[in-house]
GROMACS .gro file of C-alpha atoms in nm:
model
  224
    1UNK     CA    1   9.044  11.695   8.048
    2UNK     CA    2   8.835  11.405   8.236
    3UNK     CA    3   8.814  11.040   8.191
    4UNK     CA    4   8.563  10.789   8.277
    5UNK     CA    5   8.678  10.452   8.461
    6UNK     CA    6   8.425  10.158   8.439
    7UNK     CA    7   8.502   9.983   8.775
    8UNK     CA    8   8.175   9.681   8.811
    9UNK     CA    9   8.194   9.361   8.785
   10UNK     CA   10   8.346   9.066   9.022
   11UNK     CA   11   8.535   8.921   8.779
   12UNK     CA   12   8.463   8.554   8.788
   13UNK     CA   13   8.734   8.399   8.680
   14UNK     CA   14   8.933   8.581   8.963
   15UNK     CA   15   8.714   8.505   9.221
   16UNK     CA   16   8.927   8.274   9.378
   17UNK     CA   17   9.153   8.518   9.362
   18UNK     CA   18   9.026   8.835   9.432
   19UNK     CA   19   8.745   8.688   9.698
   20UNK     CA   20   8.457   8.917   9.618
   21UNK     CA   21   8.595   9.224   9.610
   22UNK     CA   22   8.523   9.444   9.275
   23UNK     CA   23   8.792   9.375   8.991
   24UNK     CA   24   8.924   9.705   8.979
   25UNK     CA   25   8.981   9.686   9.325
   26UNK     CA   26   9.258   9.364   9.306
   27UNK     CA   27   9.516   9.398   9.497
   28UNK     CA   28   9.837   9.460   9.251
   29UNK     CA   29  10.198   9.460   9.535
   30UNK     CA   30   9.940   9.589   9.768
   31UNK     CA   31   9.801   9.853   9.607
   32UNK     CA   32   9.448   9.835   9.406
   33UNK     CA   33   9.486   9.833   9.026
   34UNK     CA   34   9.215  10.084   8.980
   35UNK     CA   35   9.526  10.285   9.154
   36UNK     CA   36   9.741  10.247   8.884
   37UNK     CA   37   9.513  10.375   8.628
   38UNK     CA   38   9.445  10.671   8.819
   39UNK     CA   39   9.861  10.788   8.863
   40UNK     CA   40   9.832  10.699   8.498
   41UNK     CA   41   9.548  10.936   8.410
   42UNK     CA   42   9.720  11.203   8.608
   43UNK     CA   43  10.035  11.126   8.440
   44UNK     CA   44   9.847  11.205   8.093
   45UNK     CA   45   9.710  11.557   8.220
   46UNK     CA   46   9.363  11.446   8.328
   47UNK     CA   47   9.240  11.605   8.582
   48UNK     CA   48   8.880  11.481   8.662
   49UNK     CA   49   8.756  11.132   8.731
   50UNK     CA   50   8.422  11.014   8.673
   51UNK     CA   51   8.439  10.615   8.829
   52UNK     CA   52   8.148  10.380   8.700
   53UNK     CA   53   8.066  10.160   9.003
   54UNK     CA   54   7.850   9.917   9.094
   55UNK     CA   55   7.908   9.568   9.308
   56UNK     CA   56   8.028   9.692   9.637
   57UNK     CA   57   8.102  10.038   9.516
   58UNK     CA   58   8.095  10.163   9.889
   59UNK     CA   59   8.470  10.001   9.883
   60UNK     CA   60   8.590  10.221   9.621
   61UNK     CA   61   8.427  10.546   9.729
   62UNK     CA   62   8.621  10.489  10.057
   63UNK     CA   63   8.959  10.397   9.932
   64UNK     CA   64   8.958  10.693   9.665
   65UNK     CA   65   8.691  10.984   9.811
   66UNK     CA   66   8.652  11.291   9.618
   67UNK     CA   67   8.994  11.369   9.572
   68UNK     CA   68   9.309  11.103   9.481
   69UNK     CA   69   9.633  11.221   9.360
   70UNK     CA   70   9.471  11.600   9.306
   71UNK     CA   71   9.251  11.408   9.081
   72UNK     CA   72   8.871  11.506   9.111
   73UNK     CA   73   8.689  11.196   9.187
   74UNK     CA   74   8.274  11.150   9.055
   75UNK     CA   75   8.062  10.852   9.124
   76UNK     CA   76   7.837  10.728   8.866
   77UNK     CA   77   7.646  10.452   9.090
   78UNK     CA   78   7.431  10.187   8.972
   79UNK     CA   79   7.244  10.040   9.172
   80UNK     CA   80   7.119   9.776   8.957
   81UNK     CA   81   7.356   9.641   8.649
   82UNK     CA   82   7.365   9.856   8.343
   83UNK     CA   83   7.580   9.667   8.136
   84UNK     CA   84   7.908   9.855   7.962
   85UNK     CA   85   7.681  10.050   7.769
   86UNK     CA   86   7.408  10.204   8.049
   87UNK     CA   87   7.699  10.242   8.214
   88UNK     CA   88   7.872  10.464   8.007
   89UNK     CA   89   7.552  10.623   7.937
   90UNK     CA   90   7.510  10.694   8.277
   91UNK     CA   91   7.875  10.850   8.366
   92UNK     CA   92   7.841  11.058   8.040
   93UNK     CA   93   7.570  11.259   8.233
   94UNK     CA   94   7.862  11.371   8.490
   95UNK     CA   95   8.090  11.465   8.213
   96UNK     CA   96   8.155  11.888   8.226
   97UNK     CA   97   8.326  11.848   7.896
   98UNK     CA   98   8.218  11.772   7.528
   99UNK     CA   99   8.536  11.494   7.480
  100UNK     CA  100   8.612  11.224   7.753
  101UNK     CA  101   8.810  10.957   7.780
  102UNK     CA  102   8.642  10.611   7.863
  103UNK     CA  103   8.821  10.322   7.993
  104UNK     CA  104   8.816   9.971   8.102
  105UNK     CA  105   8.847   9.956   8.495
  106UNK     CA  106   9.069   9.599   8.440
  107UNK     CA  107   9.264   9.691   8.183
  108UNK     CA  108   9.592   9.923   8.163
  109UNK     CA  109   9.738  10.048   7.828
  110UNK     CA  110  10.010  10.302   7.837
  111UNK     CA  111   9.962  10.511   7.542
  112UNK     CA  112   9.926  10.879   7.510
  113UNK     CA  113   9.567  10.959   7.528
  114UNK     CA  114   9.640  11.293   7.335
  115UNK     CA  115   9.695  11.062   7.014
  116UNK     CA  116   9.346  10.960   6.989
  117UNK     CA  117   9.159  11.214   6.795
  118UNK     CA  118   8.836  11.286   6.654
  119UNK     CA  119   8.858  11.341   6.245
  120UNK     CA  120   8.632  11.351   5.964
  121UNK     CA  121   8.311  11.333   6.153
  122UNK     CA  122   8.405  11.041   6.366
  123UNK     CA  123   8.222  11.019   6.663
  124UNK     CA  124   8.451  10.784   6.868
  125UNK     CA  125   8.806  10.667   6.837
  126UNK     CA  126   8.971  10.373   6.983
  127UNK     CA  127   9.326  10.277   7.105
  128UNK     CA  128   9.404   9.949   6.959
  129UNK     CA  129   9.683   9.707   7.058
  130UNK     CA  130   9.886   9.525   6.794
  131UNK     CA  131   9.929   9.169   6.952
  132UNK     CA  132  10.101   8.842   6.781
  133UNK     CA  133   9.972   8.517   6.903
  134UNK     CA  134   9.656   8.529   7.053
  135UNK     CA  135   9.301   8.358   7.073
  136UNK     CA  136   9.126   8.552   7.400
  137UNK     CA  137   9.018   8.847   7.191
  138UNK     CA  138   8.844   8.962   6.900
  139UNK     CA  139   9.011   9.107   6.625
  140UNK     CA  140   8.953   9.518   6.474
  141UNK     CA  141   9.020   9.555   6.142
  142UNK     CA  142   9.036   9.943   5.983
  143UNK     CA  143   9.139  10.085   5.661
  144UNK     CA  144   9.421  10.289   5.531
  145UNK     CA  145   9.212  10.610   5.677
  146UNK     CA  146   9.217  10.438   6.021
  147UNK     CA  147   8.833  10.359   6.017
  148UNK     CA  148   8.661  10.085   6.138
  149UNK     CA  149   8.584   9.818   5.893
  150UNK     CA  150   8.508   9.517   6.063
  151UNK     CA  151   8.513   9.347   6.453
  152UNK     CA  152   8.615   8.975   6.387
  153UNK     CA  153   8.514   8.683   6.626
  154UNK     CA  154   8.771   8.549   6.879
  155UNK     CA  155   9.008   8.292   6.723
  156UNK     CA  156   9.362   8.241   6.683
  157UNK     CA  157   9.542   8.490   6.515
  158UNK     CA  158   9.917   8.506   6.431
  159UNK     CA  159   9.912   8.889   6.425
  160UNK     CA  160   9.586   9.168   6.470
  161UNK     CA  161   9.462   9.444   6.656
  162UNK     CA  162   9.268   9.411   6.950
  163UNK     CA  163   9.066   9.675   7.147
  164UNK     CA  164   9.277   9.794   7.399
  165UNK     CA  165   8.984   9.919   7.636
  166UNK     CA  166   9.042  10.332   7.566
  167UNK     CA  167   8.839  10.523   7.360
  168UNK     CA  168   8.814  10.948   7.308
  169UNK     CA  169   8.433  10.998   7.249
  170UNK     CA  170   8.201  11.256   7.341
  171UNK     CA  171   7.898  11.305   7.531
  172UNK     CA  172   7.634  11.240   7.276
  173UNK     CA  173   7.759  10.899   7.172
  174UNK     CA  174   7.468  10.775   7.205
  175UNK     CA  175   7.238  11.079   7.107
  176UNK     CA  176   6.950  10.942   6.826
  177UNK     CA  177   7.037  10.597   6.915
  178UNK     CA  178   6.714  10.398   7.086
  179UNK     CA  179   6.865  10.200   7.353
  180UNK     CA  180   6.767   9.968   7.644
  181UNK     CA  181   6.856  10.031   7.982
  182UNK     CA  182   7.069   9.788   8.002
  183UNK     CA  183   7.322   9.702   7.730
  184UNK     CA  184   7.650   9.611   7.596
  185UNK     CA  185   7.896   9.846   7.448
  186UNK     CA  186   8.087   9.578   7.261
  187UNK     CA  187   7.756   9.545   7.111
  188UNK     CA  188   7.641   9.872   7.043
  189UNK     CA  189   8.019   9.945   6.914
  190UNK     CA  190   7.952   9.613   6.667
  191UNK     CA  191   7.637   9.704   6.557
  192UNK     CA  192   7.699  10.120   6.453
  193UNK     CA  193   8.050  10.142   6.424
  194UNK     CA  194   7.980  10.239   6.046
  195UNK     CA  195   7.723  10.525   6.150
  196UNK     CA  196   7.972  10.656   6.410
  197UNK     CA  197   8.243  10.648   6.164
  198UNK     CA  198   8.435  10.506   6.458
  199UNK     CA  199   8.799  10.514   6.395
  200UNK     CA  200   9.116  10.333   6.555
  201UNK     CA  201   9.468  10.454   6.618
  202UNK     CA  202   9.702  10.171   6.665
  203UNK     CA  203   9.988  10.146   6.922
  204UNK     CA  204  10.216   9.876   7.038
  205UNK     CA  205  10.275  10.034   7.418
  206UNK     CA  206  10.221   9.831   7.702
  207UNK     CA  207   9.912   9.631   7.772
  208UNK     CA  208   9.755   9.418   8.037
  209UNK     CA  209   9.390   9.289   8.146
  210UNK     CA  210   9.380   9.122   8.499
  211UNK     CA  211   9.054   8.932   8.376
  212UNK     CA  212   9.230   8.593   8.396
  213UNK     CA  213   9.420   8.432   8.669
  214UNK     CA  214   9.748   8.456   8.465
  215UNK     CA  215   9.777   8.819   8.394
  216UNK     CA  216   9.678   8.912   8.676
  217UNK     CA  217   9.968   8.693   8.814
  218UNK     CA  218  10.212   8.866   8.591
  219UNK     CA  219  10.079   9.195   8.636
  220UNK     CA  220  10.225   9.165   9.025
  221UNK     CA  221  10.542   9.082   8.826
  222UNK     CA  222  10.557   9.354   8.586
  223UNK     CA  223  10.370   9.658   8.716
  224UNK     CA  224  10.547   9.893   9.008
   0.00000   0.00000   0.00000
């Protein structure tokens, strides 16, 4: 099976941090984080990599070449930003298989990718993360069928499910959809979740984003 990694982006809150190197790329007890999600992927049976890259993608093509763990490494570059969405689109075109797995390049979720499934003419499903207390994400809500009903603004919440950064999809996601180059898939998820009939399995497994200074603090405390 392959996967897709979305690795741009500096990360701006972490630049203090992280001093200009590409998110995916912070150092986690010396070792990259975009590392972890690899051993994970290979963990899971993948065996194909395509990495979406961008700012100073030349440091990730030289830590991980063509070949990491046995993994298969692909590079979809852009050159100029693409957004989540173009660049998606874009690493789509090096998929070899009809299903892939997409992920977040900042994020880590330990669930078992062969749970998410495509049913009932659903043309994407996403692994969502039960959380309690929080206000730095927006909130899924999906029906008894485990469709999509609704993505809710960020606000407090006592308890919700969150978008945990994975998704199973295939490679004509996008196929009759007329797009910009560049664009958001947040947004494009928002705005045709109900024509993609875009489902969500739920799982309460381990989750972290390094997007803010404090998890990516405690991710050097609770990641080996």
């Amino acid at each position: 099976m392959q996967a897709i990694v979305l690795c741009g982006g500096l990360g701006t809150r972490l630049r203090e941090i992280t001093k200009g190197i590409p998110k995916p790329m912070a150092l986690i007890n010396s070792k990259p984080f975009l590392e972890y999600i690899l051993k994970y992927l290979k963990s899971q049976g993948i065996t194909s990599v395509v990495l979406g890259v961008s700012y100073r993608y030349e440091m990730i093509c030289e830590y991980f070449g063509d070949n990491f763990l046995d993994l298969e490494i692909l590079y979809s570059i852009e050159k100029e930003p693409l957004g989540t969405g173009g660049a998606i689109r874009e690493s789509l075109k090096l998929a070899r298989e009809s299903l892939v797995y997409v992920l977040n390049g900042d994020t880590y979720f330990d669930i078992n990718l062969k749970s998410l499934e495509l049913e009932k003419e659903s043309k994407i499903c996403l692994g969502l993360k039960k959380m309690q207390d929080f206000d730095r994400y927006g909130c899924v809500e999906i029906d008894k069928q485990g469709f999509i009903e609704a993505f809710k603004e960020k606000e407090f919440r006592k308890e919700g499910l969150i978008n945990g950064g994975i998704y199973l999809t295939g490679k004509d996601l996008f196929d009759g959809f007329t797009l910009e180059e560049k664009f958001s898939f947040e947004s494009f998820l928002q705005s045709h979740f109900v024509g993609l009939k875009a489902s969500g399995k739920v799982f309460e497994d381990y989750f972290i984003d390094i997007g803010i200074p404090q998890d990516y603090l405690r991710a050097q405390e609770e990641m080996e």
